[in-house]
XYZ file of N, CA, C and O in Angstrom:
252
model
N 22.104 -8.275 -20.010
C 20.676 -8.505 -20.000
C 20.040 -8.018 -18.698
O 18.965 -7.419 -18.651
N 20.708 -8.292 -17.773
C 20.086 -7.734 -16.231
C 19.944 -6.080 -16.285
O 18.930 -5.647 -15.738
N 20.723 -5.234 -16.801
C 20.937 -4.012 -16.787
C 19.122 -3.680 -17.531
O 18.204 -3.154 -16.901
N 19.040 -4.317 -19.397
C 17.985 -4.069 -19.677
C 16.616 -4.229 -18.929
O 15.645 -3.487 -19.075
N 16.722 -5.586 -17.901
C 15.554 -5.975 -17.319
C 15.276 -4.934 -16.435
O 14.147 -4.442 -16.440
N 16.346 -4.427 -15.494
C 16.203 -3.165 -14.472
C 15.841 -1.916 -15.031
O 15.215 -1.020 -14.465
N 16.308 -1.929 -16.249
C 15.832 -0.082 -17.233
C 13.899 -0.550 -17.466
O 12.966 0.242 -17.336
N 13.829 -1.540 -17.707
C 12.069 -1.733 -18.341
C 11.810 -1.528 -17.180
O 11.138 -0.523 -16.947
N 12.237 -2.383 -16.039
C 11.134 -2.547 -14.780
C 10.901 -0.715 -14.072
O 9.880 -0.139 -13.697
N 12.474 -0.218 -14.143
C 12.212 1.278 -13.612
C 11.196 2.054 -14.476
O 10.220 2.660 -14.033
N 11.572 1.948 -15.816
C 10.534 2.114 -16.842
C 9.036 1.912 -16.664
O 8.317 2.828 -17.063
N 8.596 1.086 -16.245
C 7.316 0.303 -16.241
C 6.586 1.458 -14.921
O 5.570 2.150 -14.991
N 7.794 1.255 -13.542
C 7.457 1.742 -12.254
C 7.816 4.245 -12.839
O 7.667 5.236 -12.124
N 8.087 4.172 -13.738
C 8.840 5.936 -14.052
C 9.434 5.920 -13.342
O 9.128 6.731 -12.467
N 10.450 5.256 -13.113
C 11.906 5.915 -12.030
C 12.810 5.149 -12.754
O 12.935 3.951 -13.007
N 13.779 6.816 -13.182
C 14.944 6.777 -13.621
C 15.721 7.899 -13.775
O 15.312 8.983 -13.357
N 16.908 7.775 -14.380
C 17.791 9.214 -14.035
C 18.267 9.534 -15.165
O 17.627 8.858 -15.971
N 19.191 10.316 -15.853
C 19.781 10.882 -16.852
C 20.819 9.959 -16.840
O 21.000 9.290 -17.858
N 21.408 9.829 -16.043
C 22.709 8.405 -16.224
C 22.281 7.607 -17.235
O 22.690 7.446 -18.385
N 21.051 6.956 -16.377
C 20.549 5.371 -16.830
C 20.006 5.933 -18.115
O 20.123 5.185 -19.085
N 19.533 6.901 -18.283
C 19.389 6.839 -19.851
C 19.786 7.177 -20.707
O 19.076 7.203 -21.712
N 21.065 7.593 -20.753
C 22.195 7.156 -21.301
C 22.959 6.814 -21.934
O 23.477 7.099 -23.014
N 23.086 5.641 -20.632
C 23.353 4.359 -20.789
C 22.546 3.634 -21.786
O 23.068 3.201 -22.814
N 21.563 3.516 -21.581
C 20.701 2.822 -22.168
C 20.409 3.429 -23.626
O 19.796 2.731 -24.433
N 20.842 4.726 -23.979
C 20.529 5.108 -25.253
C 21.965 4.540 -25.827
O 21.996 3.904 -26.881
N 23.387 4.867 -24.907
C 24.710 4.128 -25.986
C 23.888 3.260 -26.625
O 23.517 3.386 -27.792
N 23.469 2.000 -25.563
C 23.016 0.247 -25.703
C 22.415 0.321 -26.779
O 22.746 -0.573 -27.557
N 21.255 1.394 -27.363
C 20.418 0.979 -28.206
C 21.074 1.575 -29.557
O 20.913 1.062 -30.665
N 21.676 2.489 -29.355
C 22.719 2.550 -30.624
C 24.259 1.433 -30.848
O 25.212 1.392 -31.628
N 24.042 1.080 -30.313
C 25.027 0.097 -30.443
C 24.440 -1.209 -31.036
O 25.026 -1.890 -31.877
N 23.418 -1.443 -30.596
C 22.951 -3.338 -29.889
C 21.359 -2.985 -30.735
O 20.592 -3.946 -30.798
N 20.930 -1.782 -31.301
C 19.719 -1.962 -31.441
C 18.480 -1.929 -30.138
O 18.615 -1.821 -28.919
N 17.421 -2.055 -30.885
C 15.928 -1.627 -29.689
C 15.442 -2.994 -29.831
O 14.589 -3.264 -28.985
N 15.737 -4.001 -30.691
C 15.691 -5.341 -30.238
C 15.206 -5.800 -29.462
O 14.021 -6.091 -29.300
N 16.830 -6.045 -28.342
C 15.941 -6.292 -26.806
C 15.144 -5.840 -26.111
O 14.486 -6.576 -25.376
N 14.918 -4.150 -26.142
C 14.248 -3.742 -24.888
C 12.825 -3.920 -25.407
O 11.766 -3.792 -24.792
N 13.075 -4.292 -26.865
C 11.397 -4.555 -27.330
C 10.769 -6.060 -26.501
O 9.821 -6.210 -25.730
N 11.816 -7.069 -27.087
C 11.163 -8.558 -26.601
C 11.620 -8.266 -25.277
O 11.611 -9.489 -25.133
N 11.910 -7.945 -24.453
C 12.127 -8.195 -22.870
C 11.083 -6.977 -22.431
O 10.808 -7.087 -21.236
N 10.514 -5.997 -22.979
C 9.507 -5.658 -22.793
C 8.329 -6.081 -22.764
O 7.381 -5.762 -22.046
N 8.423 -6.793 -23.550
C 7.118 -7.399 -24.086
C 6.973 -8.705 -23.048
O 5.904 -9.123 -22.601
N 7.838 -9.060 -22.869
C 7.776 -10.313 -21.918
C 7.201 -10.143 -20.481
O 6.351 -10.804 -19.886
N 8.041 -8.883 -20.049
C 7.484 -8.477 -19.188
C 6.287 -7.788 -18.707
O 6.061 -7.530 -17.525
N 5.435 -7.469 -19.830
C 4.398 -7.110 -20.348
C 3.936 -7.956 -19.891
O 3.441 -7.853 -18.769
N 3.920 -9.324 -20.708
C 3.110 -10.528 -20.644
C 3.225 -11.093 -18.957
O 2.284 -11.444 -18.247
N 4.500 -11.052 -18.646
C 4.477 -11.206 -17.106
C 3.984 -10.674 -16.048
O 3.947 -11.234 -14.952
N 3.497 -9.365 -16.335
C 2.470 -8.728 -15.306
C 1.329 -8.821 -15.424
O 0.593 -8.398 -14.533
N 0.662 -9.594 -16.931
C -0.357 -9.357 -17.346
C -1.122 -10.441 -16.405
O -2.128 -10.305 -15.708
N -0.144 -11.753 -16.674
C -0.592 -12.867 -16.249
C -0.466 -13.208 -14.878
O -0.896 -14.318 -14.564
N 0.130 -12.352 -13.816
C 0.317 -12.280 -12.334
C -0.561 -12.043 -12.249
O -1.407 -12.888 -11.958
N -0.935 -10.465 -12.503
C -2.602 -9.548 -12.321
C -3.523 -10.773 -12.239
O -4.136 -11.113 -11.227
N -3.551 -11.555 -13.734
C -4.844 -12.043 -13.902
C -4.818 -13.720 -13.121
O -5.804 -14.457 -13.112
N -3.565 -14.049 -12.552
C -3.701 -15.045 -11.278
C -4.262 -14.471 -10.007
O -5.233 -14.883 -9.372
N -3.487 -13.453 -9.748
C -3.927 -13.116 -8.244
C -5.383 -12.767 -8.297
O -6.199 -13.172 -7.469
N -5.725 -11.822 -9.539
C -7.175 -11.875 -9.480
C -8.153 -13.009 -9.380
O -9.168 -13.000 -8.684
N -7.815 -13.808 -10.008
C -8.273 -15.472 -9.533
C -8.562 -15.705 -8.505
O -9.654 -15.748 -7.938
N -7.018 -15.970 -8.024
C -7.023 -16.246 -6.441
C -7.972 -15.521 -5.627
O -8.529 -16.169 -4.740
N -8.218 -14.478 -5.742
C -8.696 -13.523 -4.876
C -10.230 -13.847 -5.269
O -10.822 -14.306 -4.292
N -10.858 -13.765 -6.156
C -12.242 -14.378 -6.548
C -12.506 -15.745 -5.899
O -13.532 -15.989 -5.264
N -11.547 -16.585 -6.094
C -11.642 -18.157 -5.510
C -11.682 -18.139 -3.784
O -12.452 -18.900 -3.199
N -10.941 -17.368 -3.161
C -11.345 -17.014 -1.719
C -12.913 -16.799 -1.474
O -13.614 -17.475 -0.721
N -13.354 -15.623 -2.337
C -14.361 -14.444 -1.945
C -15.642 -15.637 -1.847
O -16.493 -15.510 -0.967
N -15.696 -16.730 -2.769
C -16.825 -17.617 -3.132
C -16.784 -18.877 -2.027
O -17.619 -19.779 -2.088
C-alpha cells in the first residue's frame, strides 16, 4: 500500500521514472486499478480539504 500511496503522490506532483511505472503497471495487472482508484481518490479528497482549511485559516487571520 505505501508503494501505491508514493506512485499517486509522485503522480499528483509529475515525477516519475520508467522503473516506477512499471512497476506499477505489473501491480495493476496483477491486483487490478482498484486501489490506485480509491487511494486516489482519497487523496484527492485529502488535498481538497487541507487547501480548503488553510484557506480558512488564512481568511480568519486577515479579519
Amino acid at each position: 500500500m505505501l508503494n501505491i500511496i508514493k506512485s499517486i503522490l509522485l503522480a499528483f506532483f509529475g515525477i516519475s521514472n520508467n522503473r516506477k511505472l512499471s512497476q506499477d503497471d505489473a501491480f495493476v495487472e496483477k491486483h487490478g486499478i482498484k486501489y490506485f482508484l480509491i487511494i486516489g481518490f482519497l487523496v484527492a479528497i485529502l488535498l481538497l480539504l487541507t487547501l480548503a482549511i488553510l484557506v480558512n485559516f488564512i481568511l480568519n487571520l486577515i479579519k
